[in-house]
Tab-separated table of C-alpha atoms in Angstrom:
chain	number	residue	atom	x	y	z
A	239	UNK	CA	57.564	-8.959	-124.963
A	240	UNK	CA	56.431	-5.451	-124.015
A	241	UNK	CA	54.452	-4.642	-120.744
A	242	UNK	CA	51.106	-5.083	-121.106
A	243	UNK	CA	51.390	-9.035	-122.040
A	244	UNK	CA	49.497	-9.764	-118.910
A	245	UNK	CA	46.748	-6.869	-119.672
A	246	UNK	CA	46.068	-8.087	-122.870
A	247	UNK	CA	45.601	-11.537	-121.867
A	248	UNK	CA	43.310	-10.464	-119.164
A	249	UNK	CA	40.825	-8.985	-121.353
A	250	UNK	CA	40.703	-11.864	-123.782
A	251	UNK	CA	39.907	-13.748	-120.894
A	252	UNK	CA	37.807	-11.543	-119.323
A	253	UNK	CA	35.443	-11.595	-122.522
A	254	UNK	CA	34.340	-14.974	-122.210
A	255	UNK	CA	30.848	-15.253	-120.015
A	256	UNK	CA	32.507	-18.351	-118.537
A	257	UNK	CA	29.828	-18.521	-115.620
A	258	UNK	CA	30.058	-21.793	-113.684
A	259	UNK	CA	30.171	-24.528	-114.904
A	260	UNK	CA	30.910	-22.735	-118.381
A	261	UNK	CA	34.444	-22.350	-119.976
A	262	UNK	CA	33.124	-20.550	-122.860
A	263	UNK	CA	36.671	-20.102	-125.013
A	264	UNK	CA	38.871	-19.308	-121.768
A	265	UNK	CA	40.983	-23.100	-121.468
A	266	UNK	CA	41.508	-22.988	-125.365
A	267	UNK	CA	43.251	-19.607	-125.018
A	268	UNK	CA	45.214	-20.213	-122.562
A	269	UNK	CA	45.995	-23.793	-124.277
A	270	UNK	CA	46.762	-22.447	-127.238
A	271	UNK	CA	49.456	-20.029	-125.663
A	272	UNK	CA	50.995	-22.752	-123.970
A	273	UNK	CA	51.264	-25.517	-127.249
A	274	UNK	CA	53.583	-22.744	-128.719
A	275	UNK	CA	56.057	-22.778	-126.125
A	276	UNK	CA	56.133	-26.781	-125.776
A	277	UNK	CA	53.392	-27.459	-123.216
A	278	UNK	CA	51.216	-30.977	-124.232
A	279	UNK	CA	47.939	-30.635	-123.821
A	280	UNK	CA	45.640	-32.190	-122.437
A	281	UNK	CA	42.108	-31.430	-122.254
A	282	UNK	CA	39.786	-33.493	-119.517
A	283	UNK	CA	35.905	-32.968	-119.300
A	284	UNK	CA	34.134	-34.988	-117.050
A	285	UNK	CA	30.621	-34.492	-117.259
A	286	UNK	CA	29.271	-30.898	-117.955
A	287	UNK	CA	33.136	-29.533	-117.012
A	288	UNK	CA	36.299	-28.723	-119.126
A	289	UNK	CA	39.563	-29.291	-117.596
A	290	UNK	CA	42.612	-29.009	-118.421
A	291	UNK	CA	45.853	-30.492	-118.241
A	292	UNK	CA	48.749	-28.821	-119.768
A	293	UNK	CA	52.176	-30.013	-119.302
A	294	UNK	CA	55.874	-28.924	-120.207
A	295	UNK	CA	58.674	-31.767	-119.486
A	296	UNK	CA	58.614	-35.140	-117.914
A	297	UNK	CA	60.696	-34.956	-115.377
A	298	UNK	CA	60.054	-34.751	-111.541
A	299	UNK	CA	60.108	-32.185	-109.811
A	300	UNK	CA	56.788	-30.835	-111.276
A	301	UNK	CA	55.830	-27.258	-110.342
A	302	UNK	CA	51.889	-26.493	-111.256
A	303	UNK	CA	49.893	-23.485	-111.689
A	304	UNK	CA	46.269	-24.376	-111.006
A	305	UNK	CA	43.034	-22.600	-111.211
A	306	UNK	CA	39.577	-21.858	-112.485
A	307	UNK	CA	38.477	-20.294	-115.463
A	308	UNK	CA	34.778	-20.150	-114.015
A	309	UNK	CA	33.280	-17.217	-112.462
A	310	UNK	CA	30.249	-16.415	-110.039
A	311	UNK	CA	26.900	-15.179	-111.495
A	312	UNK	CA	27.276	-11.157	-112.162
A	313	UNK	CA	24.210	-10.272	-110.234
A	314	UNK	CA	21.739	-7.300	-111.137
A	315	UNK	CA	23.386	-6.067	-114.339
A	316	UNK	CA	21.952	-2.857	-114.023
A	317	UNK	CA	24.433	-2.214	-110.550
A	318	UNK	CA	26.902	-2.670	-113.090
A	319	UNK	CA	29.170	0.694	-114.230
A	320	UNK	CA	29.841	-1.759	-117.249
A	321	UNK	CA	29.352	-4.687	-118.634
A	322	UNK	CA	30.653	-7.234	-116.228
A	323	UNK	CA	31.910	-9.272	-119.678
A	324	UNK	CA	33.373	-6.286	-121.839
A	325	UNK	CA	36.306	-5.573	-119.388
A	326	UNK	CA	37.044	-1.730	-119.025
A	327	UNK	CA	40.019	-0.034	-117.736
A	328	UNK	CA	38.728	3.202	-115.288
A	329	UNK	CA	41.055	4.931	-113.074
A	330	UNK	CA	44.093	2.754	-113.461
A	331	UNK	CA	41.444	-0.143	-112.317
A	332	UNK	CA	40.367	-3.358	-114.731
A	333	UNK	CA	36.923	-4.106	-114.231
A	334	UNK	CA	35.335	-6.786	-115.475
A	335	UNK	CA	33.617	-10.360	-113.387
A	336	UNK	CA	36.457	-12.591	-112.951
A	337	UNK	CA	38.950	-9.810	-112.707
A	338	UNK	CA	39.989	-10.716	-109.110
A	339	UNK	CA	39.074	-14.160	-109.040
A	340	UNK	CA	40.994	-15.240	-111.294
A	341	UNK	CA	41.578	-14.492	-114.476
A	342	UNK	CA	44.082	-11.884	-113.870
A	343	UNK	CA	45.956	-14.755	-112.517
A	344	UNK	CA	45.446	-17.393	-115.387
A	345	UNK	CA	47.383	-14.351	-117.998
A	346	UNK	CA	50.044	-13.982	-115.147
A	347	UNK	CA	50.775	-17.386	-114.822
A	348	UNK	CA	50.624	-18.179	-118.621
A	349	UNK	CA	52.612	-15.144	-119.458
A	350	UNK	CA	55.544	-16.028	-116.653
A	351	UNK	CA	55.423	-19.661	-118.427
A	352	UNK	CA	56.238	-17.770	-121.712
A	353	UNK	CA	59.094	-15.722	-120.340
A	354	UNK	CA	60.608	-18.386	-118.368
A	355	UNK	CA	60.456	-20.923	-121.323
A	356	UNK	CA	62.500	-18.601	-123.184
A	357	UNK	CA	65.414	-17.744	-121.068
A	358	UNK	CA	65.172	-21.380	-119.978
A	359	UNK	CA	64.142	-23.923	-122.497
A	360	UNK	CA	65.821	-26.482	-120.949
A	361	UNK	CA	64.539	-26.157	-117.380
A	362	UNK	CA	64.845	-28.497	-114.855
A	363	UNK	CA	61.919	-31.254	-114.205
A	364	UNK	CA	58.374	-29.977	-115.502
A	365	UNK	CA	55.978	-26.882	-115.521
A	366	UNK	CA	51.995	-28.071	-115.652
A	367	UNK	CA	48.979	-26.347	-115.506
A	368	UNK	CA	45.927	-27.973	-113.876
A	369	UNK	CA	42.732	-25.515	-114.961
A	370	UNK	CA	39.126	-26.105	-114.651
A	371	UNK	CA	35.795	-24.658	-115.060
A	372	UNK	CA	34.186	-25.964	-111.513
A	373	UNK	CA	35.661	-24.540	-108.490
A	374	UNK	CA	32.798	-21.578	-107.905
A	375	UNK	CA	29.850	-24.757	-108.329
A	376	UNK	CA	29.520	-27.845	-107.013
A	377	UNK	CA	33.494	-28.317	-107.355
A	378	UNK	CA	32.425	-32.345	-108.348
A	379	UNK	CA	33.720	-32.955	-111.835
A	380	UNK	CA	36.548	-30.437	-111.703
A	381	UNK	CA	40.615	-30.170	-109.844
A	382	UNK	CA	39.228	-33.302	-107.766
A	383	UNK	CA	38.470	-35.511	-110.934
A	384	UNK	CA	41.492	-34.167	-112.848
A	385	UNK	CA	43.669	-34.901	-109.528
A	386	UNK	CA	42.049	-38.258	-109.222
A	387	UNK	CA	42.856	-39.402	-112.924
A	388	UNK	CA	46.549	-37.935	-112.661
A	389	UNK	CA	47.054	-39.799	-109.197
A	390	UNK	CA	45.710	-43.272	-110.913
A	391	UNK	CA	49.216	-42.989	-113.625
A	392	UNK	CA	51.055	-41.832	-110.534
A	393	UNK	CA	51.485	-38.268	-112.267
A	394	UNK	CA	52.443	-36.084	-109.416
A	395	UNK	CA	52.934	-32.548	-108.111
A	396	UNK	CA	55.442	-31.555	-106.690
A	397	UNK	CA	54.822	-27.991	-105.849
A	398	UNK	CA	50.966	-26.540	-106.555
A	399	UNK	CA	50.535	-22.351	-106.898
A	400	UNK	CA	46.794	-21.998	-106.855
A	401	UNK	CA	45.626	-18.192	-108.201
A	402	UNK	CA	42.825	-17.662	-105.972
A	403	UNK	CA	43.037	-13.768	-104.991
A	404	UNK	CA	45.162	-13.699	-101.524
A	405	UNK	CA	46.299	-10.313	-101.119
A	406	UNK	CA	44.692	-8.266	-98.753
A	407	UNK	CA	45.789	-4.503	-99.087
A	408	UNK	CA	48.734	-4.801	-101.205
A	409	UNK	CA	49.619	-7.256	-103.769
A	410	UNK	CA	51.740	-10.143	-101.943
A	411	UNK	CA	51.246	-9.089	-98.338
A	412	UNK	CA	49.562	-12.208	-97.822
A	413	UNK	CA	50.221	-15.897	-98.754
A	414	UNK	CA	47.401	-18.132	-98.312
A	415	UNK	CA	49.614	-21.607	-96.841
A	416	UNK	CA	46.959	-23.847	-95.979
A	417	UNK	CA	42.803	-23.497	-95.182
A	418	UNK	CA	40.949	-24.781	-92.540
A	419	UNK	CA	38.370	-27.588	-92.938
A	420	UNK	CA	35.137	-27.537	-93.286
A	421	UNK	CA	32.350	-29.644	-91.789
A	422	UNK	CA	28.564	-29.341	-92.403
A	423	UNK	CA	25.993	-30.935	-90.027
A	424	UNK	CA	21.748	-30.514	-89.930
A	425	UNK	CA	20.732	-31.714	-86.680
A	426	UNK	CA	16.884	-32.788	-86.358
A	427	UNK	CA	15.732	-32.651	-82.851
A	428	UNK	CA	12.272	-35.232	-82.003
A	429	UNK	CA	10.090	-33.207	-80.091
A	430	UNK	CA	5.832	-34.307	-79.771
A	431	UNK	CA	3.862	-31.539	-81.263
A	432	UNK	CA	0.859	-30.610	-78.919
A	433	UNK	CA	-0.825	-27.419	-77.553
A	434	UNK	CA	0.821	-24.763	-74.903
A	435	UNK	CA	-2.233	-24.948	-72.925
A	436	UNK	CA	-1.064	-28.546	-72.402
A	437	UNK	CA	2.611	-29.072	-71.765
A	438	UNK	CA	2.099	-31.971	-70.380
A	439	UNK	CA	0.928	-33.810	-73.051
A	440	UNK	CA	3.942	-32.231	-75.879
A	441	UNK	CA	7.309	-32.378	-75.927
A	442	UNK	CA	9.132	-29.345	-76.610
A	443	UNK	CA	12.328	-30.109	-78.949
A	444	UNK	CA	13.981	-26.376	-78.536
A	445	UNK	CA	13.179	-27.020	-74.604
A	446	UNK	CA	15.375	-30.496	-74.623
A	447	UNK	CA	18.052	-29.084	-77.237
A	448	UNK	CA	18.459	-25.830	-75.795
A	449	UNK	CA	21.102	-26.936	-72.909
A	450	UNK	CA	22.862	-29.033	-75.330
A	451	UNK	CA	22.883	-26.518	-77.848
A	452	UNK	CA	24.259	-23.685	-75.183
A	453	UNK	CA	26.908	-26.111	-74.362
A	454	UNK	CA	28.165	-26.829	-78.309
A	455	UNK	CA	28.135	-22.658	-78.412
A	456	UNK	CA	30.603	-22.337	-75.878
A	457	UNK	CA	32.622	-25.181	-75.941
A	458	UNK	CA	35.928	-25.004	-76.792
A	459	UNK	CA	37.140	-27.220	-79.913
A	460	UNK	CA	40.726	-26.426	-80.161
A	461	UNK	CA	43.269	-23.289	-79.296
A	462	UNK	CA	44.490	-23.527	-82.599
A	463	UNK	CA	48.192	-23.394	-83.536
A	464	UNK	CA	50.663	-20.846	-85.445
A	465	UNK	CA	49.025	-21.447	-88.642
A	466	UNK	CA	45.399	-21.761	-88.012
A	467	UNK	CA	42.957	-19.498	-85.765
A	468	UNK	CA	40.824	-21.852	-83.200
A	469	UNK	CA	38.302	-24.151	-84.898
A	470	UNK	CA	35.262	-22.215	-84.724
A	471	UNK	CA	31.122	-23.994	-84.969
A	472	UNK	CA	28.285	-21.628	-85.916
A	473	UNK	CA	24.606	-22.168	-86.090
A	474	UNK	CA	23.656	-20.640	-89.423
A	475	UNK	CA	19.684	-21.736	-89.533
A	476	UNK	CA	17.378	-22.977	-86.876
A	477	UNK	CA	14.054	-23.854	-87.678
A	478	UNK	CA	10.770	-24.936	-85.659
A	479	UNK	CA	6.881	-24.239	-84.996
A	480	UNK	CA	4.119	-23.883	-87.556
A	481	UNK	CA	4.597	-20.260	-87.205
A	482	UNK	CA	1.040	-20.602	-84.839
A	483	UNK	CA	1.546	-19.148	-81.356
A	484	UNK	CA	-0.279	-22.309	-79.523
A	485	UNK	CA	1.303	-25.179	-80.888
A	486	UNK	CA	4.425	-26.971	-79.433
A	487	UNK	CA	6.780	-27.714	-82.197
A	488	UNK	CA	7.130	-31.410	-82.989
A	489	UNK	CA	10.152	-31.156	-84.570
A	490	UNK	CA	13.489	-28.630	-84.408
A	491	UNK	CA	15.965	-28.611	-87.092
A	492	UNK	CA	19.647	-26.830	-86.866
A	493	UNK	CA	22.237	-26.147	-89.276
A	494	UNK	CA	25.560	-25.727	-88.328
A	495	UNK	CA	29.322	-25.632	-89.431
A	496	UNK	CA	32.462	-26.305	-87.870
A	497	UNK	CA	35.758	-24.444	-89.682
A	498	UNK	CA	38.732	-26.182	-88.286
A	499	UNK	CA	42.349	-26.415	-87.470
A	500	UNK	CA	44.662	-29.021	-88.323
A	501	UNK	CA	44.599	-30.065	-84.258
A	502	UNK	CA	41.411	-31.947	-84.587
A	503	UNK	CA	39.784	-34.107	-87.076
A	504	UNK	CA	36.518	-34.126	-88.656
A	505	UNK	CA	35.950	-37.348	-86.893
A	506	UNK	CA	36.573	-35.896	-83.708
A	507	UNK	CA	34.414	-33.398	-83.983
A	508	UNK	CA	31.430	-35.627	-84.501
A	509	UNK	CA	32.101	-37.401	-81.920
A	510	UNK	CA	32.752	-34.858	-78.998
A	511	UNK	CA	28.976	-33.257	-80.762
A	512	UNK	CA	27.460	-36.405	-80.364
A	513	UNK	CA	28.704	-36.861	-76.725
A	514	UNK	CA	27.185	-33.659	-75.330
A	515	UNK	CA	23.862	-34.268	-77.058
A	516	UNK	CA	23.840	-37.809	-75.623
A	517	UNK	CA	24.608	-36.684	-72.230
A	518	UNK	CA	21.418	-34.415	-72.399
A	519	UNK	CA	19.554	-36.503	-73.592
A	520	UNK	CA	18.260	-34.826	-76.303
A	521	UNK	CA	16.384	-37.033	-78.943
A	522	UNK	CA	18.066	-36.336	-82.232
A	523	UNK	CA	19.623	-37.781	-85.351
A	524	UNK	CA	22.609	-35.816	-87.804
A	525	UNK	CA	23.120	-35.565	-90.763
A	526	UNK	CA	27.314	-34.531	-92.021
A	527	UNK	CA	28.611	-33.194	-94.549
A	528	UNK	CA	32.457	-32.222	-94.610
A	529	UNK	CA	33.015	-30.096	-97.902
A	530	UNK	CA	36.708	-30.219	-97.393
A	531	UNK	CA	39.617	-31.386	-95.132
A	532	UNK	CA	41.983	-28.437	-93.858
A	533	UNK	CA	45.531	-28.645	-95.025
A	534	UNK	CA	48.788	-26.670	-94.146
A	535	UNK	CA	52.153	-26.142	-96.199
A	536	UNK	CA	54.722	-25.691	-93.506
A	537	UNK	CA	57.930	-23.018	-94.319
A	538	UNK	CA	59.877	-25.146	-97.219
A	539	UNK	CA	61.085	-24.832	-100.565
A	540	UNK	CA	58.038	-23.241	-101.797
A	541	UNK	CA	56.997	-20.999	-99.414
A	542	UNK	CA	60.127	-19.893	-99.307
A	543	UNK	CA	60.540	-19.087	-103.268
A	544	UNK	CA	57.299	-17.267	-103.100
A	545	UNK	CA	58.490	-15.027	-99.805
A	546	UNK	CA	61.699	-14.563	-102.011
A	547	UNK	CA	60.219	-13.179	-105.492
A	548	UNK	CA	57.569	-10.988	-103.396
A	549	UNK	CA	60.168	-9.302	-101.829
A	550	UNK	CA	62.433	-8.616	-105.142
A	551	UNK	CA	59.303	-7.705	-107.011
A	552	UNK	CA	57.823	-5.045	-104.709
A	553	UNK	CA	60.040	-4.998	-101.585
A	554	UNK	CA	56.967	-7.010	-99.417
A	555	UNK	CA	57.276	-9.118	-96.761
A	556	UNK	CA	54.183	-11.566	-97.279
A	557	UNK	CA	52.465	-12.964	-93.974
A	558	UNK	CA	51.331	-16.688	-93.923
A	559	UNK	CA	47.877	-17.135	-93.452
A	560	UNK	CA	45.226	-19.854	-93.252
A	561	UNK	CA	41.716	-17.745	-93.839
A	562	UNK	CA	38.683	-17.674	-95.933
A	563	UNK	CA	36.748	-19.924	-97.273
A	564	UNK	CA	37.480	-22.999	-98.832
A	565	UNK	CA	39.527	-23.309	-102.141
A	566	UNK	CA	40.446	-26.390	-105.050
A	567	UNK	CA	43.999	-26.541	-103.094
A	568	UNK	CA	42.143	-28.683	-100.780
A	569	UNK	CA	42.082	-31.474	-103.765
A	570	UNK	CA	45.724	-31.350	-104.439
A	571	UNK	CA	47.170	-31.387	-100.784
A	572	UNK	CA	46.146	-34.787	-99.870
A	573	UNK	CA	48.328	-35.909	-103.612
A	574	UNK	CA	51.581	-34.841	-100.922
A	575	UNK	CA	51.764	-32.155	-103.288
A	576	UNK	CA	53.308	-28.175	-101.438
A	577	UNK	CA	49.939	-26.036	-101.878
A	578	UNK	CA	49.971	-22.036	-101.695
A	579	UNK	CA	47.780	-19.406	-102.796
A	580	UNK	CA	48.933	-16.409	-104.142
A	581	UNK	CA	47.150	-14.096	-106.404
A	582	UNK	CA	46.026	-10.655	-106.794
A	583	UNK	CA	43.876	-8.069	-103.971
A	584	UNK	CA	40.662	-10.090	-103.081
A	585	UNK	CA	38.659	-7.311	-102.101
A	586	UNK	CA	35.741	-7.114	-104.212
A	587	UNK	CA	35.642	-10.591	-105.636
A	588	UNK	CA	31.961	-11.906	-106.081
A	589	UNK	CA	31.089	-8.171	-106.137
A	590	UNK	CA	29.189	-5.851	-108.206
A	591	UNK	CA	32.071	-4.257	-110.158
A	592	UNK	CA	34.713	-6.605	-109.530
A	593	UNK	CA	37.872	-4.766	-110.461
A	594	UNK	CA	41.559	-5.205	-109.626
A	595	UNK	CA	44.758	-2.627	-110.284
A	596	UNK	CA	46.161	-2.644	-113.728
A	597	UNK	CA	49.199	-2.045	-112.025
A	598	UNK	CA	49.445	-5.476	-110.154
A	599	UNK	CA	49.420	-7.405	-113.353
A	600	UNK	CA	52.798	-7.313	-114.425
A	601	UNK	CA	54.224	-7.628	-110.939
A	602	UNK	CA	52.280	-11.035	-110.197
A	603	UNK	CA	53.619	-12.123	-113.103
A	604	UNK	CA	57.144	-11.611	-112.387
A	605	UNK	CA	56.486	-12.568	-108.185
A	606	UNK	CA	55.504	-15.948	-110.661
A	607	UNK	CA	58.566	-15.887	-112.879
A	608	UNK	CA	60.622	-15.660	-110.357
A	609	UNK	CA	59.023	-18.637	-108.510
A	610	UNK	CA	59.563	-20.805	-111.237
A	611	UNK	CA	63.551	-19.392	-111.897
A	612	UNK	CA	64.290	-20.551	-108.231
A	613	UNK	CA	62.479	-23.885	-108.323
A	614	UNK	CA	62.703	-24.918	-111.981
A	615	UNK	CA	66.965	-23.386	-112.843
């Protein structure tokens, strides 16, 4: 297999407008790839979404690759230096929507599968693939339904690599080991809508909220703990008023979101919210949302394996961190499943000419070979 493997499986992939919830040809590819060296296939679409399920062995322990195939919208195409689906190679650079996040990753992790098959056809317990075409959307009929149907036949994972783009400033300095949680809530705030002149006769909802509202600002949550930063809450929208200068509002709405640690629980959070409103008496009702639970993959066998092949590959020792946004490893971690990220520089991903460094492609795919020689030999 000569060097540029990876490369070439980038662009194929690259070339599909696979634009959420769209797969276009990217899962048959990558299937196709994978049937030659002994991998059953399994495709699962639930809805408007292609999964896939792709499995070598049947033996526990089962390491899995997982990711999406799915990009974000490209934007004006006009900002463009090229076209965001005919991948170009400038300045040692591959540009192309979906370069960073994470195609790149899919022909890495494909192409390690390849290599490892070969020196090791008999490996120990099972490689799978869990791929879908609905982690940039609503994330509804994608890794969560596949997870759920595997969980029902008691098909599990035993270790989960996820591709999302982790590195910060070089590739492998950072391992994403867990993400925070993430809860949603649009408070409404009763007020009586009435004129300025006449105070008396209103009541002013940002008037009653506002202590209540300081108080949720500055409390603090959590401190956090070696993995995860303090849970934070942010207002992101307020709204109130008719946009008229003489009118009390009759009604406030605010839109908030908590990110948190593992040292408090969604449920927790509600209720220590609900508390402080209560004790100011603030006429109100919430609605919550929590788009995903946090989870954490302490030091073990697969943290370790992926600290070990980062440093043979390029001599890096990768930091642990808990960051960014939300990702599909929050599906998996509740199966008991190990859950790390690991993937290429995530600098311009959901950018206006995406690009990541030709260079890193073969590397991540032997930082990925190697994970699999020390798990899977």
């Amino acid at each position: 297999m000569n060097h540029s493997d990876t490369l070439e499986l980038s662009l194929q992939l690259l070339r599909q407008p696979s634009v959420t919830p769209v797969d276009h040809n990217c899962q048959n590819i990558m299937a196709e790839r994978l049937a030659k060296v002994g991998f059953h296939i399994e495709p699962m679409r639930f809805e408007d979404v292609d999964n896939l399920w792709a499995r070598r062995g049947t033996q526990a322990p089962v390491f899995c690759f997982a990711g999406h195939t799915d990009v974000v919208p490209t934007g004006n195409l006009n900002a463009w230096n090229s076209d965001p689906f005919a991948p170009e190679i400038r300045d040692g650079k591959l540009y192309g929507r979906g370069s960073a996040d994470m195609k790149t990753a899919l022909a890495a992790m494909v192409v390690a599968s390849e290599r490892f098959v070969a020196k090791h056809p008999d490996h120990k317990g099972s490689i799978a693939f869990l791929i879908t075409s609905d982690e940039e959307g609503p994330s509804i009929n994608g890794t969560v339904k596949v997870v759920e149907a595997l969980e029902t036949r008691n098909e599990k994972m035993t270790w989960c690599l996820v591709g999302e783009p982790s590195s910060t400033t070089q590739l492998g300095d950072v391992i994403k080991n867990g993400r925070r949680g993430s809860l949603n809530g649009v408070l409404t705030v009763q007020g009586k809508q009435g004129h300025v002149a006449y105070p008396h006769l209103a009541i002013n909802p940002i008037h009653t909220a506002s202590k209540a509202i300081a108080e949720l600002c500055e409390t603090v949550w959590d401190n956090g703990n070696e993995y995860f930063p303090a849970t934070s809450f942010q207002i992101s929208n307020i709204q109130a008023g008719t946009g008229a200068t003489n009118v009390v509002p009759g009604t406030m709405q605010v839109t908030f979101n908590f990110r948190y640690s593992t040292e408090v629980t969604a449920d927790e959070l509600k209720s220590r919210v609900i508390e402080i409103l209560d004790r100011h008496a603030v006429d109100y009702s919430i609605d919550w949302t929590l788009s995903g639970l946090p989870f954490l993959t302490p030091v073990g066998e697969l943290v370790n394996a992926a600290k070990t092949a980062i440093k043979n590959v390029n001599g890096v020792d990768a930091e642990l961190s808990t960051s960014g946004g939300t990702s599909d490893g929050r599906f998996i971690a509740p199966t008991g499943a190990q859950v790390l990220e690991l993937g290429v520089l995530n600098a311009t991903i959901h950018q206006i000419d995406e690009h990541v460094n030709v260079a890193d492609l073969e590397p991540l795919a032997e930082i990925y070979e190697q994970i699999l020689e020390q798990l899977l030999t």
